[in-house]
XYZ file of C-alpha atoms in Angstrom:
79
model
C -83.302 2.676 150.651
C -85.920 0.905 152.928
C -86.158 4.061 155.090
C -86.777 6.171 152.020
C -89.469 3.784 150.697
C -91.336 3.860 154.061
C -91.714 7.636 153.878
C -93.312 7.856 150.480
C -96.900 8.038 149.219
C -96.508 4.890 147.159
C -98.758 1.957 147.635
C -97.554 -1.419 148.689
C -97.344 -2.800 145.158
C -95.290 0.177 143.948
C -92.847 -0.182 146.875
C -92.557 -3.916 146.147
C -91.710 -3.268 142.475
C -89.058 -0.740 143.475
C -87.517 -3.320 145.754
C -87.501 -5.885 142.999
C -85.746 -3.350 140.731
C -83.157 -2.304 143.260
C -80.337 -3.474 141.038
C -80.301 -1.616 137.659
C -81.352 -3.714 134.616
C -79.602 -3.725 131.314
C -81.191 -1.413 128.729
C -82.518 -4.449 126.816
C -84.152 -5.974 129.955
C -85.621 -2.609 130.929
C -87.148 -2.131 127.551
C -88.640 -5.660 127.637
C -90.048 -5.051 131.147
C -91.554 -1.720 129.994
C -93.013 -3.411 126.895
C -94.610 -6.190 128.961
C -95.987 -3.702 131.479
C -97.556 -1.613 128.765
C -99.041 -4.733 127.162
C -100.528 -5.814 130.521
C -102.010 -2.382 131.279
C -103.343 -2.159 127.688
C -105.073 -5.505 128.091
C -106.635 -4.438 131.405
C -107.837 -1.183 129.761
C -109.411 -3.115 126.902
C -111.192 -5.335 129.307
C -112.535 -2.370 131.269
C -113.770 -0.648 128.090
C -115.391 -3.892 126.844
C -117.240 -4.206 130.185
C -118.308 -0.521 130.040
C -119.582 -0.853 126.488
C -121.626 -3.949 127.457
C -123.061 -2.190 130.511
C -124.052 0.917 128.453
C -125.117 -1.125 125.383
C -122.622 0.745 123.134
C -122.240 -0.846 119.751
C -119.850 -0.313 116.819
C -122.736 1.505 115.138
C -122.741 4.068 117.922
C -119.057 4.836 117.296
C -119.721 5.049 113.542
C -122.545 7.606 114.123
C -120.238 9.637 116.338
C -117.547 9.714 113.645
C -120.000 11.146 111.068
C -121.146 14.063 113.280
C -119.222 17.103 114.319
C -119.408 18.654 117.740
C -117.850 22.074 117.230
C -120.090 25.032 117.966
C -120.630 27.166 114.956
C -119.091 30.647 115.121
C -121.405 33.490 115.864
C -121.561 36.087 113.121
C -121.044 39.687 114.059
C -124.015 41.850 113.131
């Protein structure tokens, strides 16, 4: 398996995770690992979005204004 992992386009962290998971997990353990991974990635995404909103001075009011407008182009009428 090590030879296979060396010839991939995976980064070092991905290869390390695959090595940690060499032995199959029970379905319960796999679901828990997946749940925790999604929770971590979601938390990181929330943090990134919060930083972006602060940087761009985006407020809740901005989102409310967006929700009240429509952005579809009106259809052209055939004459």
